[in-house]
Coordinates of N, CA and C and ligand atoms in Angstrom, one line a residue:
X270 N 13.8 14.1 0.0 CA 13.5 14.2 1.4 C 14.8 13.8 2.2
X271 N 15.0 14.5 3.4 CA 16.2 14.5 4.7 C 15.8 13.0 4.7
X272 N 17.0 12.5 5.7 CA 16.7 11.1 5.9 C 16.5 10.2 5.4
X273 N 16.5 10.0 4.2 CA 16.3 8.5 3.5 C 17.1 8.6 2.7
X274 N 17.5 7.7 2.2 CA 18.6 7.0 1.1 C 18.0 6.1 0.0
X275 N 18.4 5.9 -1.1 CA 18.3 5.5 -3.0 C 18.7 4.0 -2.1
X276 N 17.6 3.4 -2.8 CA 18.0 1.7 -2.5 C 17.9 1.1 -4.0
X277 N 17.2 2.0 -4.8 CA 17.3 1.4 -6.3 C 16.0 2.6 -7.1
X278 N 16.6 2.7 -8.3 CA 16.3 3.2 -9.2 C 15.4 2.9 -10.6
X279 N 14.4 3.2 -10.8 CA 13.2 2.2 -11.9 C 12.6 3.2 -13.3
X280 N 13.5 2.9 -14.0 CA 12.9 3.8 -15.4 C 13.4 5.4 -15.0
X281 N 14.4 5.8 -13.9 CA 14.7 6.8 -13.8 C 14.0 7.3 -12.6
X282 N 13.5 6.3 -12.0 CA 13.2 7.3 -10.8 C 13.6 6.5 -9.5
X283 N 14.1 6.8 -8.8 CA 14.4 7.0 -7.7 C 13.5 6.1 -6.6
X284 N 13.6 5.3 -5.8 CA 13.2 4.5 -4.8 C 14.0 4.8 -3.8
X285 N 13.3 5.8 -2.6 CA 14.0 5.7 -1.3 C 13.5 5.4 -0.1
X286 N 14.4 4.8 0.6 CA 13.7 4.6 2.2 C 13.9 5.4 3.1
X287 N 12.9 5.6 4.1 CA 12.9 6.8 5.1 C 13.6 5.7 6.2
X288 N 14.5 6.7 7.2 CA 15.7 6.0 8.1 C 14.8 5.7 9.3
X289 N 13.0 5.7 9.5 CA 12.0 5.4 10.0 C 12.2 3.9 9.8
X290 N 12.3 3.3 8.4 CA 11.8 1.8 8.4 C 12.6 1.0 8.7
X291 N 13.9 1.4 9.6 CA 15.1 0.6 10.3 C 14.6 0.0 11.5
X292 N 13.5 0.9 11.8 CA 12.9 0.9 12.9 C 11.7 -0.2 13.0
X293 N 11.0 -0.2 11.9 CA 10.3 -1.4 11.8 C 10.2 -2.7 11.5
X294 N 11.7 -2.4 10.7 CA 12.3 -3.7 10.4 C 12.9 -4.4 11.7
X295 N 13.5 -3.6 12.2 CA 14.1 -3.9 14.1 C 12.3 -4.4 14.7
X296 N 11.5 -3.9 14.8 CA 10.3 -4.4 15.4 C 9.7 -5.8 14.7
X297 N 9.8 -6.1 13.2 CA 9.5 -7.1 12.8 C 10.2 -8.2 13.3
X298 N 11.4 -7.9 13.6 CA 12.7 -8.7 13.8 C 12.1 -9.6 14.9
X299 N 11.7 -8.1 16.0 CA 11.8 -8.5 17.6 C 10.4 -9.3 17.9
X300 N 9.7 -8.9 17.1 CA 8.6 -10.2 16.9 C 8.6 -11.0 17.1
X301 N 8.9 -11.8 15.9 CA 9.1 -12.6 15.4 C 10.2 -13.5 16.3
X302 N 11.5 -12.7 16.6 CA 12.6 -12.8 17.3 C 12.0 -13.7 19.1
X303 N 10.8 -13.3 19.6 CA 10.7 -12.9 20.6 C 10.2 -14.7 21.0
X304 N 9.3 -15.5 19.4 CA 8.9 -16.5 19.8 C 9.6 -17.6 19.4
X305 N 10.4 -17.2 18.2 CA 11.0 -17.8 17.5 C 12.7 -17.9 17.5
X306 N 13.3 -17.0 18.4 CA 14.5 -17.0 18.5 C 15.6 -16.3 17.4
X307 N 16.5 -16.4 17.4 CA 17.4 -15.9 16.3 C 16.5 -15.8 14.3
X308 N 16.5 -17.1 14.3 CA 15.7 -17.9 13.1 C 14.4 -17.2 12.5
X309 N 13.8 -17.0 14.2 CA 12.5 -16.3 13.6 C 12.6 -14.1 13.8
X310 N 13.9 -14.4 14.3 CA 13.9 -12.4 14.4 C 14.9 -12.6 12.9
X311 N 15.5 -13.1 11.8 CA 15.9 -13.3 10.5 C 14.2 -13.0 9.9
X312 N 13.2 -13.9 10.1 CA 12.3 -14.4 9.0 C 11.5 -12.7 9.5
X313 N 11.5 -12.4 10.9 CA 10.7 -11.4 10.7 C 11.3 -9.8 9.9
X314 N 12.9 -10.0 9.7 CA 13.4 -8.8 9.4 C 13.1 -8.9 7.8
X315 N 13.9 -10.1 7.4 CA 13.6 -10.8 5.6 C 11.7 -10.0 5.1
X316 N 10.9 -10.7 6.4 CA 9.4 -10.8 6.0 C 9.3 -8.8 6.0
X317 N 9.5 -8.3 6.8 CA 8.8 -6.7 6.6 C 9.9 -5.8 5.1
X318 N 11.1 -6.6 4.8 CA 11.7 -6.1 3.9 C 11.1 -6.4 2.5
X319 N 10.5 -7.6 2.5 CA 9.3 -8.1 1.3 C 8.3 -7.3 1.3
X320 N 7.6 -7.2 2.9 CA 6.5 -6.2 2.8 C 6.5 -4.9 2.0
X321 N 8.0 -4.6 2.4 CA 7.8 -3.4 1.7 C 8.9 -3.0 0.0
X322 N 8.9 -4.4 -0.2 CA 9.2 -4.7 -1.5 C 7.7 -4.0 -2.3
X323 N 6.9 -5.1 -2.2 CA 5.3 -5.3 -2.0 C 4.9 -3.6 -2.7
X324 N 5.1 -3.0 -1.2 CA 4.9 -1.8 -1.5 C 5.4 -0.7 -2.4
X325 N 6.5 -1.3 -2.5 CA 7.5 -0.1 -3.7 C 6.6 -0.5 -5.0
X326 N 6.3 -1.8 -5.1 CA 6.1 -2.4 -6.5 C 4.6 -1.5 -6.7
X327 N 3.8 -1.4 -5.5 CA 2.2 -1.0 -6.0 C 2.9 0.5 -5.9
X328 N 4.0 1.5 -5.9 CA 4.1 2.5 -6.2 C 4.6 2.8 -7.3
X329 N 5.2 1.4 -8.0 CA 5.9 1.6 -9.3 C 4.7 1.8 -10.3
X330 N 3.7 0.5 -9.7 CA 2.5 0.6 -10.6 C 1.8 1.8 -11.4
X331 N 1.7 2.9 -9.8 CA 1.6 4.3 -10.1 C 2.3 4.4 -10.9
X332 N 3.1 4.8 -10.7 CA 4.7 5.5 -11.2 C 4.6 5.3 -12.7
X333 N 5.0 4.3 -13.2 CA 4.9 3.9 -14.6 C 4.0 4.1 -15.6
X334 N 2.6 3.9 -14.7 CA 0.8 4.2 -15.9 C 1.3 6.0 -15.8
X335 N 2.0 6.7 -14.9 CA 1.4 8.1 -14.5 C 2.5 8.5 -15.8
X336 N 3.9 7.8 -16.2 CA 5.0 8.2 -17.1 C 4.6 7.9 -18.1
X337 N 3.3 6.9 -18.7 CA 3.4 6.6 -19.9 C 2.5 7.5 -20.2
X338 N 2.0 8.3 -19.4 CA 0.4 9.1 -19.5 C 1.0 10.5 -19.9
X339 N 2.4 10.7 -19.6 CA 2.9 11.9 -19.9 C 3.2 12.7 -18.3
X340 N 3.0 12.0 -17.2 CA 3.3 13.0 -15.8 C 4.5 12.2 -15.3
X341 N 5.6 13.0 -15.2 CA 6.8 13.0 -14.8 C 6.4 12.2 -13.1
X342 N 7.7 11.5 -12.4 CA 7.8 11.2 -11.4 C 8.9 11.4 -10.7
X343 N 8.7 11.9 -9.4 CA 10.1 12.9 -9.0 C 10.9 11.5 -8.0
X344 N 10.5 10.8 -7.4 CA 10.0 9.7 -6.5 C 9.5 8.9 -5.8
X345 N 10.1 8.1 -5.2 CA 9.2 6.9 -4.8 C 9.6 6.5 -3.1
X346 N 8.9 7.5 -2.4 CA 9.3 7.5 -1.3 C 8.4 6.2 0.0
X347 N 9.4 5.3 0.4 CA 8.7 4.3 1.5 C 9.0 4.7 2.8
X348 N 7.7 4.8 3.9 CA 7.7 5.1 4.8 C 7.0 4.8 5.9
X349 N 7.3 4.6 6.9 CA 6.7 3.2 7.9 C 5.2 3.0 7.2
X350 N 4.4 4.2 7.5 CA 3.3 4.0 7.0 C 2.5 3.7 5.9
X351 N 3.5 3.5 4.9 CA 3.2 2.9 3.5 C 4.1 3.9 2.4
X352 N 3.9 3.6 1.2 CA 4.5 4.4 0.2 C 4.1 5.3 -0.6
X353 N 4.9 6.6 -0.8 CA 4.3 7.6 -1.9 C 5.1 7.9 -3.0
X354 N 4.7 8.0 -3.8 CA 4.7 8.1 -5.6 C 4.6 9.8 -5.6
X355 N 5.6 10.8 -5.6 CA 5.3 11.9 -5.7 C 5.7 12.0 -7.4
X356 N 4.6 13.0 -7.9 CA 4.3 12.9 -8.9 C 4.3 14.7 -9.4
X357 N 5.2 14.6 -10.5 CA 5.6 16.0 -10.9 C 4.3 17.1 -10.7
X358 N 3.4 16.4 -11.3 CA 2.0 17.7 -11.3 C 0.7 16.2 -11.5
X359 N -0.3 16.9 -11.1 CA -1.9 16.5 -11.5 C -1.8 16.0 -12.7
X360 N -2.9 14.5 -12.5 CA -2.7 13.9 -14.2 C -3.7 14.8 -14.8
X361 N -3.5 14.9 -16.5 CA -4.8 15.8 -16.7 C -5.7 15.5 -17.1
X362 N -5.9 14.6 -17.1 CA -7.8 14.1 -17.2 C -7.9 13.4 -16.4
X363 N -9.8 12.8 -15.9 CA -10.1 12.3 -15.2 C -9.9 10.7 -15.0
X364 N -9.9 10.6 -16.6 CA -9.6 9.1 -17.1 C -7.6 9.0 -16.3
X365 N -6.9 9.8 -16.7 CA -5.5 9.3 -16.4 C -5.7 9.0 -14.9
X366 N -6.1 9.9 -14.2 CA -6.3 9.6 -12.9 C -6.7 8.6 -12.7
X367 N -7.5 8.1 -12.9 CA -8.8 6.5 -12.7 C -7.0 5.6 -13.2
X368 N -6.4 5.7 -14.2 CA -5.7 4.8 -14.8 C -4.3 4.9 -13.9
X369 N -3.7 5.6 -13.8 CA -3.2 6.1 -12.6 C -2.9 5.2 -11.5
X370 N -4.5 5.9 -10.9 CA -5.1 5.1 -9.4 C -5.5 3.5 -9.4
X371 N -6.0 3.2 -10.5 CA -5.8 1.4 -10.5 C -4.8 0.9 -10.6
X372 N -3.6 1.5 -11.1 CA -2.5 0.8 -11.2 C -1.7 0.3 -10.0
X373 N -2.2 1.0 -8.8 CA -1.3 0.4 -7.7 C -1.6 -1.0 -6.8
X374 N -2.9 -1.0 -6.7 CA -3.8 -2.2 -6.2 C -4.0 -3.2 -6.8
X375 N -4.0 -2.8 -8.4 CA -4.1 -3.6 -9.4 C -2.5 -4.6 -8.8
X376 N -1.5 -4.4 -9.2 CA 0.2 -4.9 -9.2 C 0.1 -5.5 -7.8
X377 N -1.0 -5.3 -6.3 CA -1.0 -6.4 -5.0 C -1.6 -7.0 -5.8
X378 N -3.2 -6.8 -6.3 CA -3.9 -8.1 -7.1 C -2.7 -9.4 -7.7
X379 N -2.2 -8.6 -8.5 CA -1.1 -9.6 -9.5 C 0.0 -10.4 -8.7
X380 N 0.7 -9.3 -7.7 CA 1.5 -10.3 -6.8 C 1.0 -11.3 -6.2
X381 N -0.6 -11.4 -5.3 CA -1.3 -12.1 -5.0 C -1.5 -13.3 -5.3
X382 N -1.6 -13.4 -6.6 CA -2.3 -14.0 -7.7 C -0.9 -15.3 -7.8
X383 N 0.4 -14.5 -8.1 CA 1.4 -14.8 -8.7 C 2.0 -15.6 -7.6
X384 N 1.8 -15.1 -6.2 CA 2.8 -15.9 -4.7 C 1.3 -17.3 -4.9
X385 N -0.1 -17.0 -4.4 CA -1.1 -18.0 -4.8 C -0.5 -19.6 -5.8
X386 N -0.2 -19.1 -6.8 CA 0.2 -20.1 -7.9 C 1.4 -20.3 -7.6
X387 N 2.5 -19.5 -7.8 CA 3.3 -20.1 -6.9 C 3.7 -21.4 -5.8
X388 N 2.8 -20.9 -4.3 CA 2.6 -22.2 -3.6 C 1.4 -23.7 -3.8
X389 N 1.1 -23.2 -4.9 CA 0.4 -24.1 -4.9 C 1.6 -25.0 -5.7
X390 N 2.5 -24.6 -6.5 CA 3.1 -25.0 -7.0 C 4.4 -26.0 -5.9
X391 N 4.7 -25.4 -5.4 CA 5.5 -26.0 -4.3 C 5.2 -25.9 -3.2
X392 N 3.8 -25.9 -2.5 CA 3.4 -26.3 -1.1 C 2.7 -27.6 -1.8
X393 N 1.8 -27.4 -2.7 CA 0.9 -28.6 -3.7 C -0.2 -27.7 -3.0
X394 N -1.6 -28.2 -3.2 CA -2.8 -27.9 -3.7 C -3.5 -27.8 -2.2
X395 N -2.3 -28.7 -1.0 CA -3.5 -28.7 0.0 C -3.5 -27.1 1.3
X396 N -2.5 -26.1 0.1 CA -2.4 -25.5 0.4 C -3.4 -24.6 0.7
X397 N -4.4 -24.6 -0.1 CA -5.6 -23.5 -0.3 C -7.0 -24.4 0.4
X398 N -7.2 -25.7 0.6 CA -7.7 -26.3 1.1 C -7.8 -26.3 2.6
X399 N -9.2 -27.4 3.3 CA -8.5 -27.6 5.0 C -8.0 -26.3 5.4
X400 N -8.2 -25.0 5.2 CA -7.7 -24.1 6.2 C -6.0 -24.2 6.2
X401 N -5.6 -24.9 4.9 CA -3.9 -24.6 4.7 C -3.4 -23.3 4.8
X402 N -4.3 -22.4 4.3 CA -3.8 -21.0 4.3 C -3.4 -20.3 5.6
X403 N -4.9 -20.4 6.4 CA -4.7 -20.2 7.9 C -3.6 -20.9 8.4
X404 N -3.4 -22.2 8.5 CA -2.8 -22.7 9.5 C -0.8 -22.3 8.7
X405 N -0.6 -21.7 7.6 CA 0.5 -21.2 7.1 C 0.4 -19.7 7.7
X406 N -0.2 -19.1 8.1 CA 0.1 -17.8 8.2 C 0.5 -17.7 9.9
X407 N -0.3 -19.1 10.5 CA 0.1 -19.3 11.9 C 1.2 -19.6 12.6
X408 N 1.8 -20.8 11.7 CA 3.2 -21.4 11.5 C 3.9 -21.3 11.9
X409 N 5.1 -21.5 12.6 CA 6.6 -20.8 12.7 C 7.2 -20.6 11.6
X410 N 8.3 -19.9 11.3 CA 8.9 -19.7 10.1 C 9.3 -20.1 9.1
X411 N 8.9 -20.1 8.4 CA 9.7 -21.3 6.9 C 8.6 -20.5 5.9
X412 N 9.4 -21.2 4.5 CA 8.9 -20.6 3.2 C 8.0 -20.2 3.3
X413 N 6.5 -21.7 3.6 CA 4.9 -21.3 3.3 C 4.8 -20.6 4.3
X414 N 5.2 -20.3 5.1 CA 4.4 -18.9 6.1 C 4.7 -17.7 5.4
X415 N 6.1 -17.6 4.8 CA 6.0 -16.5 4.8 C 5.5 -15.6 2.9
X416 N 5.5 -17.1 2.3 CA 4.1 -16.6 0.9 C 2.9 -16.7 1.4
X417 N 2.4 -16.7 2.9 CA 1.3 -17.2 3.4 C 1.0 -15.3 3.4
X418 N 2.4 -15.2 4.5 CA 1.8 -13.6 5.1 C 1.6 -12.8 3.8
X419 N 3.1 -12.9 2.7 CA 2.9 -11.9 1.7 C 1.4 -12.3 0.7
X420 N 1.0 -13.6 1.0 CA -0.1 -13.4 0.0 C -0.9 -12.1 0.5
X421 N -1.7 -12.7 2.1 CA -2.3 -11.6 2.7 C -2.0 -10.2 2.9
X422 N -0.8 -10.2 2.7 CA -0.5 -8.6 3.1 C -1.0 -7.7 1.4
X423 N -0.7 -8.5 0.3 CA -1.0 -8.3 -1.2 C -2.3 -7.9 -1.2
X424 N -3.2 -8.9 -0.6 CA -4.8 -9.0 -0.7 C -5.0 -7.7 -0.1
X425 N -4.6 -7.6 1.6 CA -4.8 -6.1 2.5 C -5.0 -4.8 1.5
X426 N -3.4 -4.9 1.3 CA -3.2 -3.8 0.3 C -3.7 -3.4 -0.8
X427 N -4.5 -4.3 -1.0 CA -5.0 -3.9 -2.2 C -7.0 -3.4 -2.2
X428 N -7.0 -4.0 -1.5 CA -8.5 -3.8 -1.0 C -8.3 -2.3 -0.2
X429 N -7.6 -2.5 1.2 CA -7.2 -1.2 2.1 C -7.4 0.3 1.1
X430 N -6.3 -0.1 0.4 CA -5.9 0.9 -0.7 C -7.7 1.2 -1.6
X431 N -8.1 0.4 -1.6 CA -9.6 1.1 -2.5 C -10.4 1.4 -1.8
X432 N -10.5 1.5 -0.5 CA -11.4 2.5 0.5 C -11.1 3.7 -0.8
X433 N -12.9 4.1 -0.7 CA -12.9 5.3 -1.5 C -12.4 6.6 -0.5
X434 N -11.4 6.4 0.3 CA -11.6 8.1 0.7 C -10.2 8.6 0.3
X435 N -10.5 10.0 -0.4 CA -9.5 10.6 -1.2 C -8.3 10.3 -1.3
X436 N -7.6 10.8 -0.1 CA -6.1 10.7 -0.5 C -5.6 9.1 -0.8
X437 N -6.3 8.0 -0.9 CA -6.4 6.8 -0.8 C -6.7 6.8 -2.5
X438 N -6.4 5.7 -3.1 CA -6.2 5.1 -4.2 C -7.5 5.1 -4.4
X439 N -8.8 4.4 -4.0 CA -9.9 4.5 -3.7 C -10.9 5.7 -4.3
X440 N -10.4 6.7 -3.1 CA -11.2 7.8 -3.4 C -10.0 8.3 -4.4
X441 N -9.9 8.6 -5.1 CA -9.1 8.9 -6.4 C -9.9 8.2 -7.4
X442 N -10.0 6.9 -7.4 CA -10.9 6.6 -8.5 C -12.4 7.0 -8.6
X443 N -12.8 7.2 -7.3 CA -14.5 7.5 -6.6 C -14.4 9.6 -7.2
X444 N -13.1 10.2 -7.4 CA -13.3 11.1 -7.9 C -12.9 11.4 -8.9
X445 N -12.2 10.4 -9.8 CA -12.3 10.5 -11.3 C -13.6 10.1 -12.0
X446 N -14.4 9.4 -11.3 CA -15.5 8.8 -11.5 C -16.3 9.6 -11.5
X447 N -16.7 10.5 -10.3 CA -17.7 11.8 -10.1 C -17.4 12.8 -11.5
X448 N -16.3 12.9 -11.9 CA -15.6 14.1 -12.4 C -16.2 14.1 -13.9
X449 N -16.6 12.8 -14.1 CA -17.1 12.3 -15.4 C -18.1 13.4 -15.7
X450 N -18.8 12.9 -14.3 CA -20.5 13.6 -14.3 C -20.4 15.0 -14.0
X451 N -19.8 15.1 -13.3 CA -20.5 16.6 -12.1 C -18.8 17.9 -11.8
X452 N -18.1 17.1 -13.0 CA -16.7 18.0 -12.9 C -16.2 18.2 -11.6
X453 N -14.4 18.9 -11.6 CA -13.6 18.1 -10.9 C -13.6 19.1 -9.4
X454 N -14.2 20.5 -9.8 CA -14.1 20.5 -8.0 C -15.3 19.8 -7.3
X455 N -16.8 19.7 -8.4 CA -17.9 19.4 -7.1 C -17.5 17.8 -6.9
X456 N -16.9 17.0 -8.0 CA -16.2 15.6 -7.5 C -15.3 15.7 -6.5
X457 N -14.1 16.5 -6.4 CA -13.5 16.6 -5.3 C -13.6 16.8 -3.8
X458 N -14.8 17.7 -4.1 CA -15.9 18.2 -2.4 C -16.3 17.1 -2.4
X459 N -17.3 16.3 -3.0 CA -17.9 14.9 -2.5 C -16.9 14.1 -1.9
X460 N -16.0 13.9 -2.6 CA -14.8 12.5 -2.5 C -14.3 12.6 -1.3
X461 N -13.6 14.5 -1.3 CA -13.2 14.7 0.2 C -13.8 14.1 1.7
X462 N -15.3 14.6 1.3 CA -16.1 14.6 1.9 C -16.5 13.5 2.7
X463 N -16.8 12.0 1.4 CA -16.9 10.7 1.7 C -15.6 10.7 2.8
X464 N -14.2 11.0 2.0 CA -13.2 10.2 2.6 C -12.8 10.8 4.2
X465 N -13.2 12.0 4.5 CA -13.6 12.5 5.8 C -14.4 11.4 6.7
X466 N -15.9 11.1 6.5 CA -16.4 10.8 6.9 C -15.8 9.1 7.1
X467 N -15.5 8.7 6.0 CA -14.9 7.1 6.2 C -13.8 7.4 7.5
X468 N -12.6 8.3 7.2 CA -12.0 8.3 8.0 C -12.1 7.9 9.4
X469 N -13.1 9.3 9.8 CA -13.6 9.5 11.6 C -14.3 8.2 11.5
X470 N -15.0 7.3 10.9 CA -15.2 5.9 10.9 C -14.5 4.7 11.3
X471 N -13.3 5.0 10.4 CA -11.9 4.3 11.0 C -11.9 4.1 12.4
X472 N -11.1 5.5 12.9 CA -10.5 6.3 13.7 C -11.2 5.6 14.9
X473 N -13.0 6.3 14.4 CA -13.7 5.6 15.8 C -13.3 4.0 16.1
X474 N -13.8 3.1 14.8 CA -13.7 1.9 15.3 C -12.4 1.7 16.0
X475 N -11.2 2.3 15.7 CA -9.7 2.0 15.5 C -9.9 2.3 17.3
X476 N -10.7 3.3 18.0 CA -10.6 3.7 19.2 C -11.4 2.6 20.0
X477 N -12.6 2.3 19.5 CA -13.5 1.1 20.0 C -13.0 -0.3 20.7
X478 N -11.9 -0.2 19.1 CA -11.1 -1.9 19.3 C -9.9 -1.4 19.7
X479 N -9.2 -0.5 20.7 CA -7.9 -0.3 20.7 C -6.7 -0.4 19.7
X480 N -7.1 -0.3 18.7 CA -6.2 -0.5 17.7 C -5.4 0.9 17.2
X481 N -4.6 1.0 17.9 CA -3.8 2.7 17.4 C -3.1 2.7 15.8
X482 N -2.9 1.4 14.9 CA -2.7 1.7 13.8 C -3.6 2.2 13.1
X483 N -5.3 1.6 13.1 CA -6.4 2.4 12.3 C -6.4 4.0 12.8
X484 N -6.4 4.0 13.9 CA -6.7 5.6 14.8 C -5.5 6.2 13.9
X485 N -4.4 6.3 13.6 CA -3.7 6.6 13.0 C -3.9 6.8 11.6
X486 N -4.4 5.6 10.9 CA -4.5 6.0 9.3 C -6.1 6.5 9.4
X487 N -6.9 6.7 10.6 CA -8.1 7.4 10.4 C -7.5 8.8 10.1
X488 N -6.9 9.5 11.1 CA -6.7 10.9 11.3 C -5.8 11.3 10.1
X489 N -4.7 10.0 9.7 CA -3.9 10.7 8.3 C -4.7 10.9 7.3
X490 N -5.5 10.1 7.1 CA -6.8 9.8 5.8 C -7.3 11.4 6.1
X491 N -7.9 11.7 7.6 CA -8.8 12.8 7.3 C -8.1 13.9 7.2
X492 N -6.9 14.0 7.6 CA -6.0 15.3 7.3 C -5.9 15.3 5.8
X493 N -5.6 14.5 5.1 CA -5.3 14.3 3.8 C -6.0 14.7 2.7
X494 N -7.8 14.4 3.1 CA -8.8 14.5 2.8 C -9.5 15.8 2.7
X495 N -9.0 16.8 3.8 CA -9.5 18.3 4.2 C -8.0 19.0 3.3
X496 N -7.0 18.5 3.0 CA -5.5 19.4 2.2 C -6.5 19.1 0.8
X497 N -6.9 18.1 0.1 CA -7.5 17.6 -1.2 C -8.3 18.6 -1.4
X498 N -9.3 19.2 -0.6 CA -10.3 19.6 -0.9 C -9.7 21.1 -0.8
Ligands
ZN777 ZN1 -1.5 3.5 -4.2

């Protein structure tokens, strides 16, 4: 793809950033920057470059189950709105898919898990206690806030990511699932179908609560979801 550049390479494939997430790292900055000063526009640029550390890693997850399965991976593209694993062809069974698609939410699970023990290891124990977690993710800048944020952003992504609606990790497993039973196009019409309907779900609430990022991954979901089908 135009515009992005190789920031590192994994088992042969390729990790690039789209010249978009200069843009959001400059916004994390100014954030952060805005309450915190110099100190905190550093923690907010550091903090969205982890985020999307984060993200590369739940696309390697793909990436790696999809190569050992036998499906080539062309790359691993990050882009404001999250990351894609383009993937030489369709895995060929329903099972690789399912294995595939857990692999990415599975690796936030694990990072989760791993930043979690982690602070408890060097915040100590009253981390997780007393609303320690809350009151780290509120914080001004320093270490525990920001294993605070990446714990949460791990958790997000990983849940987010299993909304069953198709083009989503989620509905990928809700249609290798179907596919068991009722084979892969009448799986695919359902899945679509759900993940349509979840979408304009989104979308609405995302319009209800003013929130233009959900209204955004509503309508990408449901574009996504009507190309699937
Ligand atoms: Zn994924």
């Amino acid at each position: 793809m135009k515009l992005s550049w190789r920031v590192a390479t994994v088992s042969g494939i390729a990790i690039r950033v789209h010249v978009t997430f200069l843009f959001v790292v400059a916004l994390g900055a100014m954030e952060w920057g805005l309450s915190h000063g110099t100190r905190g526009a550093l923690f907010g640029a550091v903090l969205v470059c982890l985020l999307f550390a984060c993200v590369a890693l739940h696309e390697l997850g793909h990436s790696l189950v999809a190569q050992r399965l036998g499906v080539s991976v062309r790359e691993i593209l990050l882009l404001p709105i999250g990351g894609v694993a383009r993937l030489g062809r369709e895995p060929k069974t329903a099972l690789h898919e399912l294995l595939i698609a857990v692999a990415g939410p599975l690796v936030n699970v694990i990072l989760a898990v791993l930043l979690v023990v982690g602070a408890r290891v060097v915040v100590g124990p009253v981390w997780l206690s007393d609303g320690g977690f809350v009151r780290a993710l509120m914080a001004p800048p320093a270490l525990a806030t920001l294993v605070a944020a990446l714990t949460a952003a791990n958790l997000a992504l990983a849940v987010f990511n299993m909304i069953p609606a198709l083009p989503m990790d989620g509905g990928r497993v809700l249609r290798a699932v179907l596919t068991f039973f009722l084979g892969k196009l009448r799986a695919t019409s359902i899945a679509a179908t759900v993940g349509q309907f979840l979408a304009a779900g989104l979308a609405a609430f995302g319009l209800m609560s003013g929130n233009v990022v959900l209204v955004a991954i509503g309508v990408f979901v449901f574009l996504g979801a009507a190309q699937e089908r």
